[in-house]
Coordinates of C-alpha atoms in Angstrom, one line a residue:
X23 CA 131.8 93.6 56.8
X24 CA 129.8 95.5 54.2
X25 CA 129.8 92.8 51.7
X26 CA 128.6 90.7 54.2
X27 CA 125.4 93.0 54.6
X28 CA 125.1 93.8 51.0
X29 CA 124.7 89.8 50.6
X30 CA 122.6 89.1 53.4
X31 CA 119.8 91.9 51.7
X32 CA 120.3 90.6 48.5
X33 CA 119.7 87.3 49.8
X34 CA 116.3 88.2 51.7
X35 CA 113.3 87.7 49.7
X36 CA 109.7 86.6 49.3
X37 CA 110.1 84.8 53.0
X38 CA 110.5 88.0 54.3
X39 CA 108.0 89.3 52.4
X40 CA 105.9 86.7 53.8
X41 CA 106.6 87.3 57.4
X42 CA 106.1 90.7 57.2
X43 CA 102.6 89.9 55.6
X44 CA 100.8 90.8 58.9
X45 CA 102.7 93.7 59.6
X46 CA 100.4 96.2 56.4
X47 CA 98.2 98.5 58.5
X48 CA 95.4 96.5 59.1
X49 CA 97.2 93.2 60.7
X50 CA 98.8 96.1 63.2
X51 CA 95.5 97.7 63.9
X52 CA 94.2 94.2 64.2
X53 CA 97.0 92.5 66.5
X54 CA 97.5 95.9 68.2
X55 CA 94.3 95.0 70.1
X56 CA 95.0 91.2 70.7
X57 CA 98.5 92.1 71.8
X58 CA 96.9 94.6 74.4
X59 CA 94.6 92.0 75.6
X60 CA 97.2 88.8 75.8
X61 CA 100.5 90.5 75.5
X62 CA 103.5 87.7 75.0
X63 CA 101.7 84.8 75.4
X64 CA 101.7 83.9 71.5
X65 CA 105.4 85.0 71.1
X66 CA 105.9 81.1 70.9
X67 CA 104.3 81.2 67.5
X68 CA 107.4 82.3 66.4
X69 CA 109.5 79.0 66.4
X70 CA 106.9 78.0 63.9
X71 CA 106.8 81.0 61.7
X72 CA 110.2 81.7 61.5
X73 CA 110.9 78.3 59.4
X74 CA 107.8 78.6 57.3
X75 CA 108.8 81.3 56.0
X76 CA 112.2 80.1 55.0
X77 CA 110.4 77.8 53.7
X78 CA 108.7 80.1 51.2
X79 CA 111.5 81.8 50.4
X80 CA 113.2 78.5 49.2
X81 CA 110.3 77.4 46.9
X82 CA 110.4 81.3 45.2
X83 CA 111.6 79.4 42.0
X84 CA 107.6 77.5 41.8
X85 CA 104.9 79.8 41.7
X86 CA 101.7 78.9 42.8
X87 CA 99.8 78.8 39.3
X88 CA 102.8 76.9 37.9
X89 CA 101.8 74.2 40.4
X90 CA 98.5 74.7 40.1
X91 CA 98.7 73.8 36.2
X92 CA 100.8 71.1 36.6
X93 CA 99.2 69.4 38.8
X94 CA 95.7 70.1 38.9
X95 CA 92.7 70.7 36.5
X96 CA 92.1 74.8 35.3
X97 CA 88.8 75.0 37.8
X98 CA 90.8 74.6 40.4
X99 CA 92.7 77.8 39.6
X100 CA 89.9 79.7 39.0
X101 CA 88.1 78.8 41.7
X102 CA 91.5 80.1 43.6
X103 CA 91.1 83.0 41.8
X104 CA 87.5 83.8 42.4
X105 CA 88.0 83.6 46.4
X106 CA 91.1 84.9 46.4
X107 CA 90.8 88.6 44.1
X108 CA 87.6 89.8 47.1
X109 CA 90.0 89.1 50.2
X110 CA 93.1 90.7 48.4
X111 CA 91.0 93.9 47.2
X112 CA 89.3 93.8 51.0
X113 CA 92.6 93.6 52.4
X114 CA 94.1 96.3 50.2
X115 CA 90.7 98.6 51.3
X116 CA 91.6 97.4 54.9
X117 CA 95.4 99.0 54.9
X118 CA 94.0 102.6 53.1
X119 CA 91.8 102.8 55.4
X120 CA 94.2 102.2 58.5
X121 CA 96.6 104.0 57.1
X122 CA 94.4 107.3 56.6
X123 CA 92.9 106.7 60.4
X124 CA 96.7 107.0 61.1
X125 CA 97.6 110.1 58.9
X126 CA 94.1 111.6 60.1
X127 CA 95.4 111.3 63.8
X128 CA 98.6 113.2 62.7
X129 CA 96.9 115.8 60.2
X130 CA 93.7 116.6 61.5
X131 CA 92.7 119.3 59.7
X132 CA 92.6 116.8 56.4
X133 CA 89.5 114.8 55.4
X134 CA 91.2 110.9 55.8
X135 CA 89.4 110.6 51.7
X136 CA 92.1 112.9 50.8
X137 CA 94.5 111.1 52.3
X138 CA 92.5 107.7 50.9
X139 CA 93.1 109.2 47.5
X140 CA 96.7 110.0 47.9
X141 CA 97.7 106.5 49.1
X142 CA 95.5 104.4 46.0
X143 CA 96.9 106.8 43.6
X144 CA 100.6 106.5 44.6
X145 CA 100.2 102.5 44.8
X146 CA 98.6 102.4 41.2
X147 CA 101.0 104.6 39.7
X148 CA 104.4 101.8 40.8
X149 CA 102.3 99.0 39.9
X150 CA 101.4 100.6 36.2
X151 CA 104.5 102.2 36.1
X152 CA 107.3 100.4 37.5
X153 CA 108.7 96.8 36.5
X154 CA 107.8 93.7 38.7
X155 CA 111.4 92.9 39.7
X156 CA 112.1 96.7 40.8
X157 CA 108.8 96.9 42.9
X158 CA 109.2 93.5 44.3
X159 CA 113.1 94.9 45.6
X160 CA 111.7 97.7 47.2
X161 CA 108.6 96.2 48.4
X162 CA 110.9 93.6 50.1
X163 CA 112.8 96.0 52.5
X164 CA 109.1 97.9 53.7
X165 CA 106.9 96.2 56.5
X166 CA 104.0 96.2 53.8
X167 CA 102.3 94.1 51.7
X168 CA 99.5 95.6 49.2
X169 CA 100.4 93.5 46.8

């Protein structure tokens, strides 16, 4: 039975990692709201998302810019590049900021910068300082995605 386990986890990846894309701070803050307002009544989504992101898991093995140079002229990358780098650093901001609303709930007495402070510096230092392949295991098993 524990092999079993131990192969499903190993086996889970960037699909998951995907799925759980809209589960960082600001995506629960966000849907928090919308599921207040229409409770279940996008739970069907699910039928689509759930093979999409098998679906990305399966392609792992071609990255995006390896596609993107193959197939396309180098504008076209850096054009992805310029509109993507503001909505992933806006996004990043985003989930500090939620999570630091959170922590400022529990901690009161703490200014939320401090807590804003904590949380970039503890991100940059595993990204500077720990290899891709051992952030990208850990990152797989958390409901995040800052990266």
């Amino acid at each position: 039975m524990f092999k079993k386990v131990k192969k499903f986890l190993k086996a889970l990846g960037p699909g998951i990692v995907t799925g759980a894309s809209d589960d960082d701070p600001s995506g629960i803050s966000t849907y928090s709201q919308g599921g207040a307002k229409y409770g279940l009544a996008a739970l069907w989504t699910l039928i689509i998302t759930i093979p999409l992101m098998a679906a990305v898991q399966d392609c792992d093995r071609i990255r995006l810019t390896t596609t993107l140079r193959k197939h396309y002229p180098k504008w076209v990358l850096y054009l992805l590049i310029i509109f993507s780098v503001p909505a992933i650093v806006l996004n990043i901001g985003a989930d500090i900021t939620d999570m630091d609303a959170v922590e400022h709930l529990i901690f009161p007495a703490v200014h939320a910068i401090v807590f804003s402070v904590l949380f970039t510096g503890v991100l940059l230092f595993f990204i500077i300082y720990l290899p891709y392949l051992t952030f990208g295991s850990v990152l797989k098993y958390l409901p995040i995605d800052f990266i």
